[in-house]
Amino acid sequence: MSVLRREKTKQRRGTHAQQAFRTEPRNLTVGMGATAVLRCEVLRASGTVQWVKDGLLLGPERSLPGFERYSMIGNPKRGQYHLQIAKAQLEDDAPYECQAGRSEDSGAIISSTAWVSVQIPPSKPYFEVDMATPWVAGKKYTVTCVAPDAKPVAEITLFKDGVELTGAESFTTSGSKDKLLNTRAEVTVTALSSDNGRQLACHANNPAPFRPVETTVTMSVYFPPQPPVIVGLEREEVRAGRVLVLECVSHGGNPLATLHWTKNGEILSMIWEEDIVAQKSSSALRLKITPEDNQAVLCCECVNLVTRSPLSVSRKITVLFEPAEVKLVGELAAVEGEDLILSCYATSSNPPVQIRWWLGYKELNASAVTVEEGDNGGMTTMSNMTHRVSREEDGLELTCEAFNKGTHFSKTQVEKISIYYPPQKIWLDAPPQDDPLPSGTMVRLICFSTGGNPTGTLTWLKNGRVVPTALKQTSFDRGVARELVLVLTASDNLATYHCDAKNEAKKTISAHTKLTVHFPAVSVTITTKQKELRRGQTLTLECESGSSNPKASISWSLGMLRFQGAEQPPETAQFGGVSVRSSLSLNLTSQHHNQRVICQAFSPALAEGANTFFKLNVFYPPEFSPEQPSEVQVLEDEMATIPLLVSANPEEVSCIWLHRREKVVKEGDLRYHWPDDNSLEIRNVTRKDAGVYTVKCTNDEGVDQTSIMLDVQYAPSVKAEKDPVVVELGGTADLICVADANPVTDGMFSWSFLGEGEVEMGEVTQEDESGLLTIHDVTRAHAGLYQCTADNGIAPAAAVGVQLVVQFKPELRKGAQWRKVASRGDGTTTAEVVCQAEGIPRVDFSWEKNGVRMDFANPRYEERTVREGSFHTSTVRVVNVSAALDYAVFSCTARNSLGEDKLDIQLVSTNHPDPPTSFRQVDATHDSVTLEWIPGFNGGLRQRFRIRYRWDQLASFLYMDVFPPRATTFTVTGLQPTTTYNFSVNALNAMGESDYADNNAVLTITTKERSALEVPTDDDSDSQITSGLPAYLTVVFTVVFGVVLLLNSLGCYLGVRWKKRRGPTGGRGGSVLDGKKNKEERSSQSTASNSNKYESREKINAAAQRTLLIDSGSETDSNVYESYGAERSHHYYYPAGDYMPPLRPHPEEIRRLDSQSHLYEDVRHSGLYQDILASSLTSRPPLFDHRLPHQWNEWRSPTHPQQGAERAREFMDVQQPQRDSDLPFELRGELV
């Protein structure tokens, strides 16, 4: 069929003449976003017509893939290849050419260059002026407006409040992109106060937009306000106490003025209000007038941001005020018959006052008046008066009146005068003098007095001295009384108490009495002749009691002990009492130090006594307290404090610390520190600091020593006693870890398994500082890393790993994939026979071929062993595999000290793959089924898999190639809900295909019911419609199948004829099938080493690829698969071996066909477009290359480059047929 097409093509080429342009493209100007059409018509077009943009070929397809907005329009039968550019952008501004490529009958032609000029309107203009800072009236400012990114250049017009500004200068600069221009216009503007709030506008225009682009800003201009005025002050004279309400107003200004009031230069108020509507500022002042405001100057000032100096208005005020005070100066009392001399003083007033005197209703004459300057600009007035008094004027009111003529205000000061005369009588209320009273008794002595003006003042005296503790004097109808309350003491015994009555008349009268008091000793003192007391000496103390009435008895006490001293005869003492002496002797010890010896003088008559103490200061050498600790515990790295409880007198004790017979000194280790109490502090204590510390203390009296144990506790550290621990399978493993810790506690060890999975832990025991894990009947699952953790309660816990190695005899991997390896036996290939064993200890391998031990001295056989942990792999490499010599059974024996294992591996010829196994269902939905299987032996070639399925209403099977080809899990989609399907899977390689999995078993699966929430897609609707017409589908399928068979037969016939005609011309003469075989050979050889080791299951992409819809097939045994009922009836399905996804060439996958040919790529020069495959190729490409040139650039690069390259190689391997030379020699031949 392909040969027939080429013959017809040659016949048509013979009738064509030279290509020529009927219409050539012309220069075109278009606005951004519009549609541009470049016209090109070619007469007798025989070559490939395509457009060139700025030297870049756009491609021969009319849809121009890769250029979304570009397309070729017009009638191709009339030679119309017009280039349409939709939504023109700046990137479309370029030169364009229309080219017709070279053909067999005509040379290439190139049109004249046509320029597409895209007009771009300017972006929104903007001002380059700082409008955030207001202008100042009268100053000049430069206003700059920029119209960015226009093509052609934009024109700028500036307006102020609608009036165009003249004198603007414009210039252009480069825009943000190539071919775009910015326009800048500058103009100088003088700011006016009237410009405030008006707008500056910038209009930008070029031929592109329908109307100019505009931007505006509002001007803010600062200007000064008008001078202020004061409202509310009609006259300058104001009475004190009045409240003035004043208002200061300033009009205009931007910003509005700020106002403030001052008085005599001092600020009164800084509060003002702004009226935006009236354009004024006002400040109200409420001022209460005081005398201090007399002659004061009130001032209001206004200012804003642009005033050079404040604007102000001021007024002076005169204040009329009365005197703040009128007072009488002088004594208001006098003894009858003497003169009363007084003065009346009025403080400053404006104007000055007049003063008059009154005594009762009688006006008195002033002797002198004095007027002087006063405060606040006023005048003070002083008036003097003298008057002789009598007893009858006592209690009359004396008035001083001050009158102010300015304010018509009078102010008075009224006082009563007193006339004095002496008291008349006095007497006492007291206990009898002969009755004794005990000390501490409360006694009341009351003194009474009558007569006198004023009444007399009573005073109590004891032995001639005033008693300050007497109660306050009280009054009664005829006189006064004063009480003296006494708590009797020794000094009251036989004391004389007087009461005196006296007033301002300066005459005194008095009365007196005496008391008898019993009292205990007034004092007790202890004395000794010894100056220094020491341990072991005898101390003699003497106690003397002070005066007592009657005589007291003396006793001694020391702590809880009582002593009776040697008492001497009594002696006469003060207050009319007697004194007694007593002595005491003590044998001193260190326990007496700082204790008190108490002496008590007791009075039996009063049942009370007095006492004192003598504190003992006993000198003795250092002594350690019974509470001194013998052991101190501390955590490592903390501070250890070893207390020292030592006493001594004198207290200046010098102590020396010894550790391990060495003196502990601060200079030796900065961690040592001694507080004031001689205790030892060790900072950051370590376990080396533990042990016995001896301390020796010395003072002036002697020396003593003691020992203290320091116990340093620390967190554990742990190590393995043996690592690794090796044990044979089924034996007993003892894992031991040893801890260094203090304290060592019971249960401080724990064990855990760090390997994968869970194992049964053995028995955990502890012996002192060792932890033991014993595992009986060890299995291979017990092998791995174990962790021993030691925790004695002090953080952090410590851990160490112990590896348990379980020894076992070798175990070879013996799956189906390990028992065969395939390779061509033509002497040109290399095979690798792989044997893998798991075992411990070291596994060694030996090989036999057909029962005969192999000799690796033979250069055709190479053996290499790789060891990874417990896995050991031996690979025998057979070079130049020969069918006669090497198709044999290779026996691999793996052995170690515990045993051996053996495996026979068969080296065979490459063949079709073995069927998959374990075919099963993974998941099912309402429209899809996910399947999984285990691949069989691949026959020595790269294999792929195919799914076969059908449902009851379908007469034949549907097929679907698994994608990616080597995946072992695949999802079949597009199924019908609640429908039963039969599935099978088989494997294919270049040699053929296998039987279906599991002995041609069929897997029956029913899809699920569609849920109510799922909405059917259009494809599902089509499927449901078509599934309802099985008869129609059957008829269409039969007709199309027959047509395809007829076309295939005709194609094969023409292909054979063409091959025979090409044979004598030389070269390899490859047909379509030959080309396929060549590609399969390259696919086969891409597997560098044919090995029996491959993965049984491989993770794949869940998204699967359906087989490609094409026009012919490539399988040798079956050309056509049955049509899928849900698709259109004129499509056919073919294996994925003929399917090549549209891939972009990956940087690691570009393969040059020869030195003169290249893959399709962008052409950056103005030369003619070259065909993808040059005519100098040694053989023609396959007739059916289902990839178009533009499709080679449509495949997206994978996320990972290496993964993408591997995917691309898989596709190439599947697509390429195998060459003759790649087949086993016994299968080589020519397919017809």
PDB file of C-alpha atoms in Angstrom, residues 844-1015:
ATOM      1  CA  ASP A 844      31.383 -19.188  49.305  1.00  0.00           C
ATOM      2  CA  PHE A 845      30.161 -20.289  45.886  1.00  0.00           C
ATOM      3  CA  SER A 846      31.172 -23.069  43.522  1.00  0.00           C
ATOM      4  CA  TRP A 847      29.834 -23.584  39.982  1.00  0.00           C
ATOM      5  CA  GLU A 848      29.279 -26.612  37.768  1.00  0.00           C
ATOM      6  CA  LYS A 849      28.233 -26.778  34.166  1.00  0.00           C
ATOM      7  CA  ASN A 850      26.322 -29.897  33.236  1.00  0.00           C
ATOM      8  CA  GLY A 851      27.764 -31.528  36.380  1.00  0.00           C
ATOM      9  CA  VAL A 852      31.385 -30.558  35.633  1.00  0.00           C
ATOM     10  CA  ARG A 853      33.128 -28.028  37.880  1.00  0.00           C
ATOM     11  CA  MET A 854      33.707 -24.838  35.960  1.00  0.00           C
ATOM     12  CA  ASP A 855      37.188 -23.585  35.213  1.00  0.00           C
ATOM     13  CA  PHE A 856      37.242 -19.806  35.492  1.00  0.00           C
ATOM     14  CA  ALA A 857      40.696 -19.717  33.949  1.00  0.00           C
ATOM     15  CA  ASN A 858      38.798 -19.933  30.664  1.00  0.00           C
ATOM     16  CA  PRO A 859      38.562 -16.305  29.396  1.00  0.00           C
ATOM     17  CA  ARG A 860      34.970 -16.919  28.247  1.00  0.00           C
ATOM     18  CA  TYR A 861      33.835 -17.375  31.846  1.00  0.00           C
ATOM     19  CA  GLU A 862      34.175 -14.776  34.550  1.00  0.00           C
ATOM     20  CA  GLU A 863      32.934 -15.061  38.138  1.00  0.00           C
ATOM     21  CA  ARG A 864      32.360 -12.146  40.532  1.00  0.00           C
ATOM     22  CA  THR A 865      31.022 -12.305  44.092  1.00  0.00           C
ATOM     23  CA  VAL A 866      29.416  -9.321  45.853  1.00  0.00           C
ATOM     24  CA  ARG A 867      28.567  -9.373  49.571  1.00  0.00           C
ATOM     25  CA  GLU A 868      26.102  -6.999  51.245  1.00  0.00           C
ATOM     26  CA  GLY A 869      25.422  -7.928  54.878  1.00  0.00           C
ATOM     27  CA  SER A 870      23.979 -11.419  54.990  1.00  0.00           C
ATOM     28  CA  PHE A 871      23.322 -11.429  51.222  1.00  0.00           C
ATOM     29  CA  HIS A 872      25.946 -12.892  48.896  1.00  0.00           C
ATOM     30  CA  THR A 873      25.635 -12.727  45.109  1.00  0.00           C
ATOM     31  CA  SER A 874      27.771 -14.694  42.656  1.00  0.00           C
ATOM     32  CA  THR A 875      27.562 -13.788  38.974  1.00  0.00           C
ATOM     33  CA  VAL A 876      29.032 -15.904  36.182  1.00  0.00           C
ATOM     34  CA  ARG A 877      29.514 -13.895  33.023  1.00  0.00           C
ATOM     35  CA  VAL A 878      29.496 -15.972  29.845  1.00  0.00           C
ATOM     36  CA  VAL A 879      31.195 -14.097  27.004  1.00  0.00           C
ATOM     37  CA  ASN A 880      30.270 -14.802  23.352  1.00  0.00           C
ATOM     38  CA  VAL A 881      27.496 -17.210  24.186  1.00  0.00           C
ATOM     39  CA  SER A 882      27.466 -20.259  21.918  1.00  0.00           C
ATOM     40  CA  ALA A 883      24.353 -22.390  21.560  1.00  0.00           C
ATOM     41  CA  ALA A 884      26.407 -25.511  21.157  1.00  0.00           C
ATOM     42  CA  LEU A 885      28.737 -24.859  24.082  1.00  0.00           C
ATOM     43  CA  ASP A 886      26.790 -22.787  26.569  1.00  0.00           C
ATOM     44  CA  TYR A 887      23.157 -23.848  26.335  1.00  0.00           C
ATOM     45  CA  ALA A 888      23.454 -25.977  29.460  1.00  0.00           C
ATOM     46  CA  VAL A 889      22.543 -26.342  33.138  1.00  0.00           C
ATOM     47  CA  PHE A 890      24.703 -24.265  35.444  1.00  0.00           C
ATOM     48  CA  SER A 891      24.704 -25.538  39.028  1.00  0.00           C
ATOM     49  CA  CYS A 892      25.419 -23.033  41.808  1.00  0.00           C
ATOM     50  CA  THR A 893      26.402 -24.353  45.260  1.00  0.00           C
ATOM     51  CA  ALA A 894      26.513 -21.936  48.225  1.00  0.00           C
ATOM     52  CA  ARG A 895      28.173 -23.189  51.426  1.00  0.00           C
ATOM     53  CA  ASN A 896      29.473 -21.962  54.744  1.00  0.00           C
ATOM     54  CA  SER A 897      30.524 -23.627  57.994  1.00  0.00           C
ATOM     55  CA  LEU A 898      26.877 -24.470  58.834  1.00  0.00           C
ATOM     56  CA  GLY A 899      25.807 -26.112  55.591  1.00  0.00           C
ATOM     57  CA  GLU A 900      25.161 -25.623  51.895  1.00  0.00           C
ATOM     58  CA  ASP A 901      22.392 -25.133  49.297  1.00  0.00           C
ATOM     59  CA  LYS A 902      22.258 -25.783  45.538  1.00  0.00           C
ATOM     60  CA  LEU A 903      20.388 -24.349  42.539  1.00  0.00           C
ATOM     61  CA  ASP A 904      20.313 -25.399  38.864  1.00  0.00           C
ATOM     62  CA  ILE A 905      20.068 -22.509  36.383  1.00  0.00           C
ATOM     63  CA  GLN A 906      19.359 -23.183  32.717  1.00  0.00           C
ATOM     64  CA  LEU A 907      20.897 -21.017  29.996  1.00  0.00           C
ATOM     65  CA  VAL A 908      18.544 -21.091  27.021  1.00  0.00           C
ATOM     66  CA  SER A 909      17.931 -19.284  23.763  1.00  0.00           C
ATOM     67  CA  THR A 910      15.906 -16.090  23.699  1.00  0.00           C
ATOM     68  CA  ASN A 911      12.259 -16.991  23.260  1.00  0.00           C
ATOM     69  CA  HIS A 912       8.767 -15.729  23.940  1.00  0.00           C
ATOM     70  CA  PRO A 913       8.058 -15.020  27.622  1.00  0.00           C
ATOM     71  CA  ASP A 914       6.489 -17.339  30.157  1.00  0.00           C
ATOM     72  CA  PRO A 915       2.900 -16.578  31.235  1.00  0.00           C
ATOM     73  CA  PRO A 916       2.358 -14.365  34.269  1.00  0.00           C
ATOM     74  CA  THR A 917       1.091 -15.906  37.490  1.00  0.00           C
ATOM     75  CA  SER A 918      -1.025 -14.980  40.502  1.00  0.00           C
ATOM     76  CA  PHE A 919      -3.406 -12.888  38.400  1.00  0.00           C
ATOM     77  CA  ARG A 920      -5.810 -11.202  40.846  1.00  0.00           C
ATOM     78  CA  GLN A 921      -8.124  -8.255  41.470  1.00  0.00           C
ATOM     79  CA  VAL A 922      -6.828  -5.301  43.529  1.00  0.00           C
ATOM     80  CA  ASP A 923      -9.826  -2.955  43.389  1.00  0.00           C
ATOM     81  CA  ALA A 924     -13.029  -2.269  41.492  1.00  0.00           C
ATOM     82  CA  THR A 925     -15.266   0.793  41.102  1.00  0.00           C
ATOM     83  CA  HIS A 926     -18.376   1.478  39.039  1.00  0.00           C
ATOM     84  CA  ASP A 927     -16.299   2.196  35.902  1.00  0.00           C
ATOM     85  CA  SER A 928     -12.811   0.731  36.506  1.00  0.00           C
ATOM     86  CA  VAL A 929     -11.001  -2.411  37.646  1.00  0.00           C
ATOM     87  CA  THR A 930      -7.438  -2.554  39.011  1.00  0.00           C
ATOM     88  CA  LEU A 931      -5.536  -5.802  38.332  1.00  0.00           C
ATOM     89  CA  GLU A 932      -2.204  -7.240  39.513  1.00  0.00           C
ATOM     90  CA  TRP A 933       0.010 -10.195  38.532  1.00  0.00           C
ATOM     91  CA  ILE A 934       3.500 -11.631  38.928  1.00  0.00           C
ATOM     92  CA  PRO A 935       5.550 -11.654  35.704  1.00  0.00           C
ATOM     93  CA  GLY A 936       7.080 -14.883  34.460  1.00  0.00           C
ATOM     94  CA  PHE A 937      10.430 -15.396  32.774  1.00  0.00           C
ATOM     95  CA  ASN A 938      10.877 -12.697  30.089  1.00  0.00           C
ATOM     96  CA  GLY A 939      12.496 -15.020  27.544  1.00  0.00           C
ATOM     97  CA  GLY A 940      15.710 -13.003  27.630  1.00  0.00           C
ATOM     98  CA  LEU A 941      14.087  -9.956  26.054  1.00  0.00           C
ATOM     99  CA  ARG A 942      12.245  -6.941  27.371  1.00  0.00           C
ATOM    100  CA  GLN A 943       8.659  -7.974  27.888  1.00  0.00           C
ATOM    101  CA  ARG A 944       5.381  -6.141  28.154  1.00  0.00           C
ATOM    102  CA  PHE A 945       1.839  -7.145  29.119  1.00  0.00           C
ATOM    103  CA  ARG A 946      -1.587  -7.076  27.520  1.00  0.00           C
ATOM    104  CA  ILE A 947      -5.023  -7.211  29.157  1.00  0.00           C
ATOM    105  CA  ARG A 948      -7.820  -9.116  27.395  1.00  0.00           C
ATOM    106  CA  TYR A 949     -11.405  -8.633  28.545  1.00  0.00           C
ATOM    107  CA  ARG A 950     -15.038  -8.870  27.448  1.00  0.00           C
ATOM    108  CA  TRP A 951     -18.575  -8.886  28.814  1.00  0.00           C
ATOM    109  CA  ASP A 952     -21.521 -11.143  28.040  1.00  0.00           C
ATOM    110  CA  GLN A 953     -23.118  -8.991  25.343  1.00  0.00           C
ATOM    111  CA  LEU A 954     -19.844  -8.618  23.413  1.00  0.00           C
ATOM    112  CA  ALA A 955     -19.139 -11.185  20.726  1.00  0.00           C
ATOM    113  CA  SER A 956     -15.324 -10.857  20.832  1.00  0.00           C
ATOM    114  CA  PHE A 957     -12.546  -9.772  23.207  1.00  0.00           C
ATOM    115  CA  LEU A 958     -11.138  -6.279  23.756  1.00  0.00           C
ATOM    116  CA  TYR A 959      -7.405  -5.811  24.271  1.00  0.00           C
ATOM    117  CA  MET A 960      -5.456  -3.174  26.142  1.00  0.00           C
ATOM    118  CA  ASP A 961      -1.670  -2.894  26.326  1.00  0.00           C
ATOM    119  CA  VAL A 962      -0.320  -2.157  29.780  1.00  0.00           C
ATOM    120  CA  PHE A 963       1.383   1.189  30.167  1.00  0.00           C
ATOM    121  CA  PRO A 964       4.138   1.618  31.273  1.00  0.00           C
ATOM    122  CA  PRO A 965       5.042  -1.576  29.453  1.00  0.00           C
ATOM    123  CA  ARG A 966       6.758  -3.327  32.387  1.00  0.00           C
ATOM    124  CA  ALA A 967       4.114  -2.443  34.983  1.00  0.00           C
ATOM    125  CA  THR A 968       2.568  -5.320  36.949  1.00  0.00           C
ATOM    126  CA  THR A 969      -0.433  -3.369  38.206  1.00  0.00           C
ATOM    127  CA  PHE A 970      -2.912  -1.782  35.805  1.00  0.00           C
ATOM    128  CA  THR A 971      -6.312  -0.076  35.948  1.00  0.00           C
ATOM    129  CA  VAL A 972      -8.806  -0.725  33.146  1.00  0.00           C
ATOM    130  CA  THR A 973     -11.144   2.286  32.863  1.00  0.00           C
ATOM    131  CA  GLY A 974     -14.250   3.180  30.891  1.00  0.00           C
ATOM    132  CA  LEU A 975     -16.250   0.191  32.121  1.00  0.00           C
ATOM    133  CA  GLN A 976     -20.015   0.001  32.687  1.00  0.00           C
ATOM    134  CA  PRO A 977     -21.533  -0.093  36.198  1.00  0.00           C
ATOM    135  CA  THR A 978     -22.895  -3.402  37.582  1.00  0.00           C
ATOM    136  CA  THR A 979     -21.503  -5.334  34.606  1.00  0.00           C
ATOM    137  CA  THR A 980     -19.669  -8.678  34.758  1.00  0.00           C
ATOM    138  CA  TYR A 981     -16.346  -8.782  32.884  1.00  0.00           C
ATOM    139  CA  ASN A 982     -13.896 -11.616  32.152  1.00  0.00           C
ATOM    140  CA  PHE A 983     -10.235 -10.595  32.345  1.00  0.00           C
ATOM    141  CA  SER A 984      -6.994 -12.314  31.273  1.00  0.00           C
ATOM    142  CA  VAL A 985      -3.397 -11.154  30.967  1.00  0.00           C
ATOM    143  CA  ASN A 986      -0.401 -12.426  29.007  1.00  0.00           C
ATOM    144  CA  ALA A 987       3.157 -11.302  28.279  1.00  0.00           C
ATOM    145  CA  LEU A 988       4.771 -10.314  24.960  1.00  0.00           C
ATOM    146  CA  ASN A 989       8.282  -9.692  23.763  1.00  0.00           C
ATOM    147  CA  ALA A 990       9.955  -9.368  20.397  1.00  0.00           C
ATOM    148  CA  MET A 991       9.836 -13.156  19.958  1.00  0.00           C
ATOM    149  CA  GLY A 992       6.135 -13.548  20.534  1.00  0.00           C
ATOM    150  CA  GLU A 993       3.625 -13.820  23.324  1.00  0.00           C
ATOM    151  CA  SER A 994       2.922 -16.195  26.161  1.00  0.00           C
ATOM    152  CA  ASP A 995      -0.177 -18.093  27.144  1.00  0.00           C
ATOM    153  CA  TYR A 996      -2.571 -16.307  29.446  1.00  0.00           C
ATOM    154  CA  ALA A 997      -1.809 -16.248  33.133  1.00  0.00           C
ATOM    155  CA  ASP A 998      -2.491 -19.130  35.463  1.00  0.00           C
ATOM    156  CA  ASN A 999      -3.033 -21.725  32.706  1.00  0.00           C
ATOM    157  CA  ASN A1000      -5.343 -19.475  30.660  1.00  0.00           C
ATOM    158  CA  ALA A1001      -7.539 -18.834  33.674  1.00  0.00           C
ATOM    159  CA  VAL A1002     -10.258 -16.160  33.413  1.00  0.00           C
ATOM    160  CA  LEU A1003     -10.775 -13.645  36.220  1.00  0.00           C
ATOM    161  CA  THR A1004     -14.458 -12.705  36.521  1.00  0.00           C
ATOM    162  CA  ILE A1005     -15.192  -9.330  38.103  1.00  0.00           C
ATOM    163  CA  THR A1006     -18.438  -7.371  38.420  1.00  0.00           C
ATOM    164  CA  THR A1007     -18.174  -3.576  38.608  1.00  0.00           C
ATOM    165  CA  LYS A1008     -19.918  -1.703  41.372  1.00  0.00           C
ATOM    166  CA  GLU A1009     -23.146   0.259  41.096  1.00  0.00           C
ATOM    167  CA  ARG A1010     -22.835   3.972  40.389  1.00  0.00           C
ATOM    168  CA  SER A1011     -23.591   6.040  43.509  1.00  0.00           C
ATOM    169  CA  ALA A1012     -26.349   8.652  43.444  1.00  0.00           C
ATOM    170  CA  LEU A1013     -23.824  11.457  44.018  1.00  0.00           C
ATOM    171  CA  GLU A1014     -21.856  10.660  40.811  1.00  0.00           C
ATOM    172  CA  VAL A1015     -22.847  12.563  37.681  1.00  0.00           C
TER     173      VAL A1015
END
